[in-house]
Structure formats: structure tokens, C-alpha cells
């Protein structure tokens, strides 16, 4: 299902044009309008899912296989030195467009970008507590 007011539904389904790198029945891969680095791309499922929480298992598996294929192709053609897969869920986590998408961000030596967080020191007890919270 498409969602009427969703810009990525419109892009994924070709109602709004985009720089398309790949398309099949279920996905479109486009260049990000405001790239973090040359070749920054977005994998968009054509079916609307607001985030990973809503994505079907089938679309989730296919998205990662597609990311792998795109990564190989883009690394070959762009001669990047590596790449980041980034996938944000929820405003707090930095999601700004509420249609599931996976960023493929090619990385180049000295590109000045950072996909980063501040590592914190925690005790073994804290790790044990959170492990219990998730697993029990
Ligand atoms: P998020 O922060 O939700 O993970 O990422 C949304 C991404 O979509 C951003 O990197 C932003 O530049 C990109 N974006 C937003 N609107 C458009 C658009 O209309 N076209 C394209 N190609 N990219 C978009
Ligand atoms: Zn959508």
C-alpha cells in the first residue's frame, strides 16, 4: 500500500522524479538530494512502511541483500574506500522522513564526515541489567 501524503511513496513509485540508480518491482534506489558524500544513496521500498518496526520480514531481508549488491557496484564505480549503512527509526534516532529507508553512504579517505557516537564507560552490572531487560 502507498500512503497518499508520503513523499518517499511518491518517489519510490515514480510519481516524483529522482536520480534512480536501481529499480525493481519492490524497491527503488535513489541519490539523496543532500548527500553526506558523493554517491550517498537511499534504498526505498515501494510499499509504505513508516520504519523498521512496520517493515515486513520479506522486505527487510530483501533490503539488506539489495544494500549488499549496491555496495559492491558503488564501491567499484565510485572507488570509495568504504561505506556506511545507516538506518534511522523514529525522530529521536534522527529519522526525518517517515517511510523506511536505508542510507548507503560511500566513504572516502579524509572526506571530513563522521557517523559517530560518544562511547560511554559502564559497569559490568549495568551491562548485566540491560542484558536481562532485553532477554528475560
Ligand atoms: P533520515 O534522516 O530520515 O534518515 O533521512 C532522510 C534523507 O532523505 C535525508 O538524507 C534527506 O537529504 C533525504 N531526502 C529528503 N527529501 C528528499 C527528496 O525529496 N529527495 C531525495 N532524493 N532525498 C530526500
Ligand atoms: Zn511512504
CSV table of C-alpha atoms and ligand atoms in Angstrom, one decimal:
chain,number,residue,atom,x,y,z
A,1,UNK,CA,0.0,0.0,0.0
A,2,UNK,CA,1.1,3.5,-0.8
A,3,UNK,CA,0.4,6.4,1.7
A,4,UNK,CA,-1.1,9.5,-0.1
A,5,UNK,CA,0.9,12.2,1.7
A,6,UNK,CA,4.2,10.3,1.8
A,7,UNK,CA,7.0,11.8,-0.4
A,8,UNK,CA,9.0,8.6,-0.4
A,9,UNK,CA,6.0,6.6,-1.6
A,10,UNK,CA,5.7,9.1,-4.5
A,11,UNK,CA,9.4,8.9,-5.3
A,12,UNK,CA,9.6,5.1,-4.9
A,13,UNK,CA,6.6,4.7,-7.2
A,14,UNK,CA,7.9,7.1,-9.8
A,15,UNK,CA,5.2,9.9,-9.3
A,16,UNK,CA,8.0,12.3,-8.4
A,17,UNK,CA,11.2,12.0,-10.4
A,18,UNK,CA,14.5,11.1,-8.8
A,19,UNK,CA,18.1,10.2,-9.7
A,20,UNK,CA,17.4,6.5,-9.8
A,21,UNK,CA,20.3,4.1,-9.5
A,22,UNK,CA,18.3,0.9,-9.5
A,23,UNK,CA,14.6,-0.2,-9.7
A,24,UNK,CA,12.7,-3.4,-9.5
A,25,UNK,CA,9.1,-4.4,-8.6
A,26,UNK,CA,9.6,-3.8,-4.9
A,27,UNK,CA,12.4,-1.2,-4.5
A,28,UNK,CA,13.9,2.0,-5.9
A,29,UNK,CA,17.4,3.2,-5.0
A,30,UNK,CA,17.9,6.9,-5.4
A,31,UNK,CA,20.6,9.5,-4.8
A,32,UNK,CA,20.0,11.6,-1.7
A,33,UNK,CA,19.2,15.2,-2.5
A,34,UNK,CA,21.6,16.4,0.2
A,35,UNK,CA,24.4,13.9,0.2
A,36,UNK,CA,26.8,13.3,3.1
A,37,UNK,CA,29.3,12.2,0.4
A,38,UNK,CA,29.5,11.6,-3.3
A,39,UNK,CA,27.1,8.8,-4.2
A,40,UNK,CA,25.0,8.9,-1.0
A,41,UNK,CA,22.0,6.7,-1.9
A,42,UNK,CA,18.7,5.7,-0.3
A,43,UNK,CA,17.0,2.3,-0.6
A,44,UNK,CA,13.3,2.8,-0.7
A,45,UNK,CA,10.7,0.0,-0.6
A,46,UNK,CA,7.7,0.8,-2.9
A,47,UNK,CA,5.3,-0.4,-0.3
A,48,UNK,CA,4.8,2.1,2.5
A,49,UNK,CA,6.2,1.2,6.0
A,50,UNK,CA,6.9,4.1,8.3
A,51,UNK,CA,10.0,2.5,9.8
A,52,UNK,CA,11.8,-0.8,10.5
A,53,UNK,CA,9.1,-1.6,13.1
A,54,UNK,CA,6.5,-1.8,10.4
A,55,UNK,CA,8.5,-3.3,7.6
A,56,UNK,CA,7.6,-6.9,6.5
A,57,UNK,CA,10.2,-9.6,7.1
A,58,UNK,CA,10.4,-10.2,3.4
A,59,UNK,CA,11.1,-6.5,2.6
A,60,UNK,CA,13.6,-6.4,5.5
A,61,UNK,CA,15.6,-9.4,4.1
A,62,UNK,CA,15.5,-8.1,0.5
A,63,UNK,CA,16.6,-4.6,1.5
A,64,UNK,CA,19.8,-5.9,3.0
A,65,UNK,CA,20.5,-8.1,0.0
A,66,UNK,CA,20.0,-5.1,-2.2
A,67,UNK,CA,22.2,-3.0,0.0
A,68,UNK,CA,25.0,-5.6,-0.4
A,69,UNK,CA,24.6,-5.5,-4.2
A,70,UNK,CA,24.6,-1.7,-4.4
A,71,UNK,CA,27.6,-1.6,-2.1
A,72,UNK,CA,29.6,-3.7,-4.4
A,73,UNK,CA,28.6,-1.8,-7.5
A,74,UNK,CA,29.1,1.6,-5.9
A,75,UNK,CA,32.5,0.7,-4.5
A,76,UNK,CA,33.6,-0.5,-7.9
A,77,UNK,CA,32.3,2.6,-9.8
A,78,UNK,CA,33.0,5.3,-7.3
A,79,UNK,CA,36.2,3.9,-6.0
A,80,UNK,CA,35.3,4.8,-2.4
A,81,UNK,CA,37.3,3.4,0.5
A,82,UNK,CA,34.4,2.0,2.4
A,83,UNK,CA,30.8,2.8,3.1
A,84,UNK,CA,28.3,3.1,5.9
A,85,UNK,CA,24.8,1.7,6.0
A,86,UNK,CA,22.6,3.9,8.2
A,87,UNK,CA,19.0,3.3,9.0
A,88,UNK,CA,17.2,5.7,11.4
A,89,UNK,CA,13.9,4.8,13.2
A,90,UNK,CA,12.0,7.5,15.0
A,91,UNK,CA,12.6,11.2,15.4
A,92,UNK,CA,14.8,10.7,18.4
A,93,UNK,CA,17.0,8.5,16.3
A,94,UNK,CA,17.2,11.1,13.5
A,95,UNK,CA,14.5,9.9,11.2
A,96,UNK,CA,13.1,12.9,9.2
A,97,UNK,CA,11.1,11.1,6.5
A,98,UNK,CA,8.6,8.6,8.0
A,99,UNK,CA,8.9,6.0,5.2
A,100,UNK,CA,11.5,3.2,5.8
A,101,UNK,CA,14.8,3.9,4.0
A,102,UNK,CA,18.3,2.7,4.2
A,103,UNK,CA,21.2,5.1,3.6
A,104,UNK,CA,24.2,3.9,1.7
A,105,UNK,CA,27.0,6.4,2.3
A,106,UNK,CA,30.2,5.9,0.4
A,107,UNK,CA,33.2,7.0,2.4
A,108,UNK,CA,36.4,8.5,1.1
A,109,UNK,CA,39.7,9.0,3.0
A,110,UNK,CA,39.6,12.5,4.5
A,111,UNK,CA,36.0,13.1,3.5
A,112,UNK,CA,35.5,15.0,6.7
A,113,UNK,CA,32.3,13.2,7.6
A,114,UNK,CA,31.7,11.3,10.9
A,115,UNK,CA,29.0,8.8,11.7
A,116,UNK,CA,29.7,8.7,15.3
A,117,UNK,CA,28.7,8.4,18.9
A,118,UNK,CA,30.4,9.0,22.2
A,119,UNK,CA,31.4,5.7,23.8
A,120,UNK,CA,30.5,5.6,27.5
A,121,UNK,CA,32.1,3.7,30.3
A,122,UNK,CA,29.6,1.4,32.0
A,123,UNK,CA,30.0,-1.2,34.7
A,124,UNK,CA,29.6,-5.0,34.2
A,125,UNK,CA,26.5,-4.7,36.5
A,126,UNK,CA,24.9,-2.2,34.1
A,127,UNK,CA,25.6,-4.4,31.1
A,128,UNK,CA,24.1,-7.4,33.0
A,129,UNK,CA,21.0,-5.3,33.9
A,130,UNK,CA,20.3,-4.3,30.3
A,131,UNK,CA,21.0,-7.8,29.1
A,132,UNK,CA,18.3,-9.0,31.5
A,133,UNK,CA,15.9,-6.3,30.4
A,134,UNK,CA,16.2,-7.3,26.8
A,135,UNK,CA,16.4,-11.1,27.1
A,136,UNK,CA,14.2,-12.0,30.1
B,1,LIG,P1,16.5,10.4,7.6
B,1,LIG,O1,17.1,11.5,8.4
B,1,LIG,O2,15.0,10.3,7.6
B,1,LIG,O3,17.2,9.1,7.9
B,1,LIG,O4,17.0,10.7,6.1
B,1,LIG,C1,16.2,11.3,5.2
B,1,LIG,C2,17.0,11.6,4.0
B,1,LIG,O5,16.2,11.9,2.9
B,1,LIG,C3,18.0,12.8,4.1
B,1,LIG,O6,19.3,12.4,3.9
B,1,LIG,C4,17.5,13.8,3.1
B,1,LIG,O7,18.5,14.5,2.5
B,1,LIG,C5,16.8,12.9,2.1
B,1,LIG,N1,15.7,13.5,1.4
B,1,LIG,C6,14.6,14.2,1.9
B,1,LIG,N2,13.7,14.5,1.0
B,1,LIG,C7,14.2,14.1,-0.2
B,1,LIG,C8,13.8,14.1,-1.5
B,1,LIG,O8,12.7,14.7,-1.9
B,1,LIG,N3,14.5,13.5,-2.5
B,1,LIG,C9,15.7,12.9,-2.2
B,1,LIG,N4,16.4,12.3,-3.2
B,1,LIG,N5,16.2,12.8,-0.9
B,1,LIG,C10,15.5,13.4,0.1
B,2,LIG,ZN1,5.6,6.0,2.1
